[in-house]
Tab-separated table of C-alpha atoms in Angstrom:
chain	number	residue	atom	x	y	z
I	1	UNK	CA	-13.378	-18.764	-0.774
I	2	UNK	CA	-11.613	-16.166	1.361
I	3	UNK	CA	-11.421	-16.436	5.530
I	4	UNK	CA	-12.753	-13.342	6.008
I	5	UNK	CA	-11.816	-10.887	9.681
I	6	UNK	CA	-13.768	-8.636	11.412
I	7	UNK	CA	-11.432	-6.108	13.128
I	8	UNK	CA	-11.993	-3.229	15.228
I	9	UNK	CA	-10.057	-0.379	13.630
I	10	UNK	CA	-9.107	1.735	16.754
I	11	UNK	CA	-7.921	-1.728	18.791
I	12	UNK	CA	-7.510	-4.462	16.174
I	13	UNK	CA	-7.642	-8.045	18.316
I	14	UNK	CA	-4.116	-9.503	18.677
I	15	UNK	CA	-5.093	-12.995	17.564
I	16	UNK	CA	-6.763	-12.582	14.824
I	17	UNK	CA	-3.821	-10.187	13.825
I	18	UNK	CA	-1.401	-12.966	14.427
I	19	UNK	CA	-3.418	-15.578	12.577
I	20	UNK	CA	-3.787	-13.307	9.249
I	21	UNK	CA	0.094	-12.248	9.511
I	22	UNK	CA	0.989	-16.875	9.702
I	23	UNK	CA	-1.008	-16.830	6.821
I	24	UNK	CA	0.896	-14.050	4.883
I	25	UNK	CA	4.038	-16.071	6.129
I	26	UNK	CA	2.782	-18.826	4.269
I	27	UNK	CA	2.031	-17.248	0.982
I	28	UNK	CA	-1.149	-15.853	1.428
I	29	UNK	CA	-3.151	-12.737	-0.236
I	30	UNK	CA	-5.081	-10.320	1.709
I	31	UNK	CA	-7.657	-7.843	0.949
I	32	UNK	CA	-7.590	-4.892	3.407
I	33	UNK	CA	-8.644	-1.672	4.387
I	34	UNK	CA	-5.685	1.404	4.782
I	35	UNK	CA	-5.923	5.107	5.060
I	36	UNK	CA	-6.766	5.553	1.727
I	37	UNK	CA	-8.406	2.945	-0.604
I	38	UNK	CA	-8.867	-0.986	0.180
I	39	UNK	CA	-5.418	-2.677	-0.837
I	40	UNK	CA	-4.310	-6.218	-1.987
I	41	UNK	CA	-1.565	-7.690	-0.412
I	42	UNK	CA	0.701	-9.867	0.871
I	43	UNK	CA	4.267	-10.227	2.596
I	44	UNK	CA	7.038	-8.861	0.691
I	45	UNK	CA	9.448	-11.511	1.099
I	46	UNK	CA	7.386	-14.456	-0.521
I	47	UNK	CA	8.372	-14.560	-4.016
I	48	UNK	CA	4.952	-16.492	-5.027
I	49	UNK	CA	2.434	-14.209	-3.365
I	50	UNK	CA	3.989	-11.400	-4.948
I	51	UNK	CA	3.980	-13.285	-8.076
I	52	UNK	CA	-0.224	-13.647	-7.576
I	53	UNK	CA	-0.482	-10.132	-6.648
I	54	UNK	CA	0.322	-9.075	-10.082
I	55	UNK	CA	-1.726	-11.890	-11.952
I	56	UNK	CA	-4.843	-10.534	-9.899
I	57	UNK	CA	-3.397	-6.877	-10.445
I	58	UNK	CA	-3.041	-7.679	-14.279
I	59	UNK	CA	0.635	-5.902	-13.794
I	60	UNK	CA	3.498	-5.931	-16.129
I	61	UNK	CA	6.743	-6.638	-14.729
I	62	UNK	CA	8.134	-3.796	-15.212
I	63	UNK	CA	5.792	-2.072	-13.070
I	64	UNK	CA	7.136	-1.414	-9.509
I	65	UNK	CA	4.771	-2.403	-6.704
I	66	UNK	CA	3.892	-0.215	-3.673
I	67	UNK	CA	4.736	-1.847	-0.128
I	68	UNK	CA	4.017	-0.327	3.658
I	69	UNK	CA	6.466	0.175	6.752
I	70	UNK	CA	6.168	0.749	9.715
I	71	UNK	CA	7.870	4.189	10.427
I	72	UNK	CA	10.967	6.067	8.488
I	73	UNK	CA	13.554	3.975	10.656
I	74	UNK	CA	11.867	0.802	9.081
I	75	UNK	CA	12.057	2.721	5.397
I	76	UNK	CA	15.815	3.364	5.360
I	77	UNK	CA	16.253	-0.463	5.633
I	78	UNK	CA	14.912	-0.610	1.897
I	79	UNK	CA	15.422	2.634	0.350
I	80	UNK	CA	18.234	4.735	0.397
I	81	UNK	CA	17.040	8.401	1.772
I	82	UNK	CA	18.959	11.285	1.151
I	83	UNK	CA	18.558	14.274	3.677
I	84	UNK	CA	16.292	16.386	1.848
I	85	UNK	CA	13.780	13.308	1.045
I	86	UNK	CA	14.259	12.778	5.080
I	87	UNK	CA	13.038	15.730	5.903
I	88	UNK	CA	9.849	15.757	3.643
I	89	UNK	CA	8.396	12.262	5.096
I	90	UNK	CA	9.415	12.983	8.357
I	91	UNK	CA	6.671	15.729	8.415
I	92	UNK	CA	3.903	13.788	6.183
I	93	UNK	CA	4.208	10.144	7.937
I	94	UNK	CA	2.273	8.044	8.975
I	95	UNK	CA	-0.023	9.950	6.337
I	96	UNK	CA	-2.096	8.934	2.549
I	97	UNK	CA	1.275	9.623	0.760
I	98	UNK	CA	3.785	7.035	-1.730
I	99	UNK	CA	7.157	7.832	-1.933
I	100	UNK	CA	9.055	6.792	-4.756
I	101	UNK	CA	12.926	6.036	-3.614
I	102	UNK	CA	16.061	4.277	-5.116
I	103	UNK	CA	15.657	0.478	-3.457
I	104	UNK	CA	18.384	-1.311	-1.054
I	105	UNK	CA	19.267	-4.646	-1.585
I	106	UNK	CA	16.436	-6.099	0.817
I	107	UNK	CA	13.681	-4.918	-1.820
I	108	UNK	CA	13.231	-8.411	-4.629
I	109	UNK	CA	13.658	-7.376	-8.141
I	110	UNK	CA	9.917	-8.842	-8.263
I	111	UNK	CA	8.571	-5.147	-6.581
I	112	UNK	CA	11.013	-2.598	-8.348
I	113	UNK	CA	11.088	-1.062	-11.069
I	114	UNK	CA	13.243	-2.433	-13.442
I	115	UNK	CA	14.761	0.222	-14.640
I	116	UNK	CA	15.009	3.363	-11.957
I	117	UNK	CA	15.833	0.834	-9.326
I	118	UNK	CA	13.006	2.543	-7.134
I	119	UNK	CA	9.976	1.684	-5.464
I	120	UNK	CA	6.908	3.281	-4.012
I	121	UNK	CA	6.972	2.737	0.415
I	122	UNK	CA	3.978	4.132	2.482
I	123	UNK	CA	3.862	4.368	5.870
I	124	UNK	CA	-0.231	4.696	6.523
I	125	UNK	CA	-2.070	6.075	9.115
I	126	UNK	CA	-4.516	3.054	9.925
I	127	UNK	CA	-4.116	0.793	13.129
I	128	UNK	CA	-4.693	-2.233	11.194
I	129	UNK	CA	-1.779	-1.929	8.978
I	130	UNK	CA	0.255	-1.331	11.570
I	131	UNK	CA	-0.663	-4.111	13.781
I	132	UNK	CA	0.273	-6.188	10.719
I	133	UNK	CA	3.536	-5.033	10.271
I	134	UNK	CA	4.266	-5.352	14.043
I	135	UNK	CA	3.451	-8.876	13.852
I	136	UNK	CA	4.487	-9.424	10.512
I	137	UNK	CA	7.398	-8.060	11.120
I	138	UNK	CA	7.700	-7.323	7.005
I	139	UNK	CA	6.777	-4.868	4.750
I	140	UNK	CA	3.368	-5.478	2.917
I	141	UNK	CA	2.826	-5.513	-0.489
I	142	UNK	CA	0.051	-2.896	-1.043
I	143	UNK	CA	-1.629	-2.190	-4.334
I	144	UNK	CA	-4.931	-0.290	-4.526
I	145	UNK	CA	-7.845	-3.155	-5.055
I	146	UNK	CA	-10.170	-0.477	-7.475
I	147	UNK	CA	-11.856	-2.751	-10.210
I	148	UNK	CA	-12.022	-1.191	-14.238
I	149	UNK	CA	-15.425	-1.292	-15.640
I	150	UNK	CA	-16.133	-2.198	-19.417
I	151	UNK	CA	-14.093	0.770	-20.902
I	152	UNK	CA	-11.215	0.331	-18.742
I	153	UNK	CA	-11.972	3.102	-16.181
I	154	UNK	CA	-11.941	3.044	-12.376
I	155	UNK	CA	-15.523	4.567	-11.238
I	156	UNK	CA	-15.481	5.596	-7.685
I	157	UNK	CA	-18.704	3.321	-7.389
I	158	UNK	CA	-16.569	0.106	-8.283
I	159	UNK	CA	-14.301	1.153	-5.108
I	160	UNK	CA	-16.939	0.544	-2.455
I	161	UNK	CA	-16.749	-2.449	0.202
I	162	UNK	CA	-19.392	-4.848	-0.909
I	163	UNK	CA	-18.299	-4.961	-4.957
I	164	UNK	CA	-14.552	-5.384	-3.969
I	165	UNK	CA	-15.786	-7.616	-1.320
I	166	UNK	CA	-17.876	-9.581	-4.151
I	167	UNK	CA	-15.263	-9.553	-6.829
I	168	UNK	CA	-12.344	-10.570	-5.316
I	169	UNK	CA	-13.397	-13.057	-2.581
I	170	UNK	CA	-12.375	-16.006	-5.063
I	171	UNK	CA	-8.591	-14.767	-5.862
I	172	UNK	CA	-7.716	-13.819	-1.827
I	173	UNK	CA	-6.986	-15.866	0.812
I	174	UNK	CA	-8.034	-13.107	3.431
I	175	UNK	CA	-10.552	-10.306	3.897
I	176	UNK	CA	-10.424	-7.777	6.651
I	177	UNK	CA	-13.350	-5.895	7.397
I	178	UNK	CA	-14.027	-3.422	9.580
I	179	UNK	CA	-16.624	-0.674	10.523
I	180	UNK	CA	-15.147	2.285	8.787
I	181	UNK	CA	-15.941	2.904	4.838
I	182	UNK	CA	-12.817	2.819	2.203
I	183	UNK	CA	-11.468	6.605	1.075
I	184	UNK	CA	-12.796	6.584	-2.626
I	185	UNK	CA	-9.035	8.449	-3.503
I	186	UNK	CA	-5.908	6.936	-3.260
I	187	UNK	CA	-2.603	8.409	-2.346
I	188	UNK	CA	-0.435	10.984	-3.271
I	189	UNK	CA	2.287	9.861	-5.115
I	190	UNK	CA	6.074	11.853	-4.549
I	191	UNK	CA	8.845	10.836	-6.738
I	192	UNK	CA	11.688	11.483	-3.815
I	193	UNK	CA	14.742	9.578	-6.004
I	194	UNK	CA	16.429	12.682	-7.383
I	195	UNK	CA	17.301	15.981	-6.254
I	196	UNK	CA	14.493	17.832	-7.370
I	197	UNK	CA	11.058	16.114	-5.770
I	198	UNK	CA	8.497	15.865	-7.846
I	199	UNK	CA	4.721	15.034	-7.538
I	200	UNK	CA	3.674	12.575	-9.509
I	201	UNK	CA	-0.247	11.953	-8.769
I	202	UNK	CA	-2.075	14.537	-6.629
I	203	UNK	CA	-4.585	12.035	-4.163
I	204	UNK	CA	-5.564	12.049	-0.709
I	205	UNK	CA	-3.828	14.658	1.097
I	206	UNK	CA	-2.904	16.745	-1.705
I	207	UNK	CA	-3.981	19.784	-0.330
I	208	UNK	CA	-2.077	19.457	2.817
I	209	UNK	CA	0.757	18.499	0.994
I	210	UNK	CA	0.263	21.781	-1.136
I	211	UNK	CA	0.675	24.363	2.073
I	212	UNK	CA	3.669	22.370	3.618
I	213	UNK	CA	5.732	22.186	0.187
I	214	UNK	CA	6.805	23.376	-3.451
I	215	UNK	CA	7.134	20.814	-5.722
I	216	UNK	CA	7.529	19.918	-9.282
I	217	UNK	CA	4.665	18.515	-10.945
């Protein structure tokens, strides 16, 4: 049965923050709310949480696997960002947007994809995530928690608190709760790993996104 945290979103308390983020250390999985949809995580670095992340995730390995930093300084240390991929997240972070980038050698094999040598980093706009980081001091694995119904599909309805709450509180170690309700869209995905971005799935923020930029699509 998951521990599960009750954190105030504008002012998240330190020591809980600290005891979730010695639990990551330690291998543990997390449930927990980010700008855009509830996420399941854990810390990038251990090989066996990430490992669990997928089994709960029902993920191939040759899918790549989404993971937050803390600002575009803390980005560059696992992606390689050319100028023109700088300036786009510079003006969209911290923000409900993925950006797909060729990996550095800090990034395990375990999150990339295969193949490209890329991976999906966020950098969300949500106090709790960041507090996280800070005391993590990692990235954090982050992969949308939605739940398929009988046919496969992922109705907005199976995205709310209490059914993800319900579902997965046997496969997590940790819940984090909070008083704000989950966007029912995730984020924006933009493929930034060749010279010509592209968007690859318009989701939170789109429209923004749309006034600011041309892209590909």
């Amino acid at each position: 049965m998951a521990t599960i945290y009750q954190l105030n979103s504008e002012n998240p308390q330190g020591r809980s923050i600290d005891q979730i983020t010695d639990a990551l250390k330690q291998g543990a999985i997390m449930l927990y709310p980010t700008d855009t949809v509830y996420a399941i995580g854990c810390d990038l670095n251990v090989k066996s949480a990430v490992q669990k992340v997928r089994q709960i995730k029902q993920l191939s390995s040759d899918k790549p696997l989404t993971f937050l930093c803390s600002s575009l300084s803390h980005i560059s240390e696992y992606a390689v960002v050319s100028d023109e991929a700088y300036r786009i997240m510079k003006r969209l972070i911290p923000g409900p947007y993925t950006f797909i980038l060729p990996t550095t050698k800090l990034v395990p094999k375990l999150v990339m994809s295969p193949k490209r040598k890329t991976t999906g980093i966020r950098v969300p706009d949500n106090n709790i995530c960041h507090s996280l980081l800070e005391s993590l001091d990692n990235p954090i694995i982050s992969t949308s928690a939605h739940l398929p119904d009988e046919d496969g599909e992922y109705p907005s309805y199976n995205w709310e608190k209490a059914r993800l709450f319900d579902h997965l509180e046997k496969l997590v170690d940790i819940i984090i709760d909070n008083d704000d309700d989950p966007s029912l869209k995730v984020s924006t995905i933009l493929d930034l790993s060749t010279s010509e971005p592209t968007v690859i799935r318009k989701g939170l923020g789109w429209e923004t996104l749309d006034n600011l930029f041309s892209f590909s699509s």
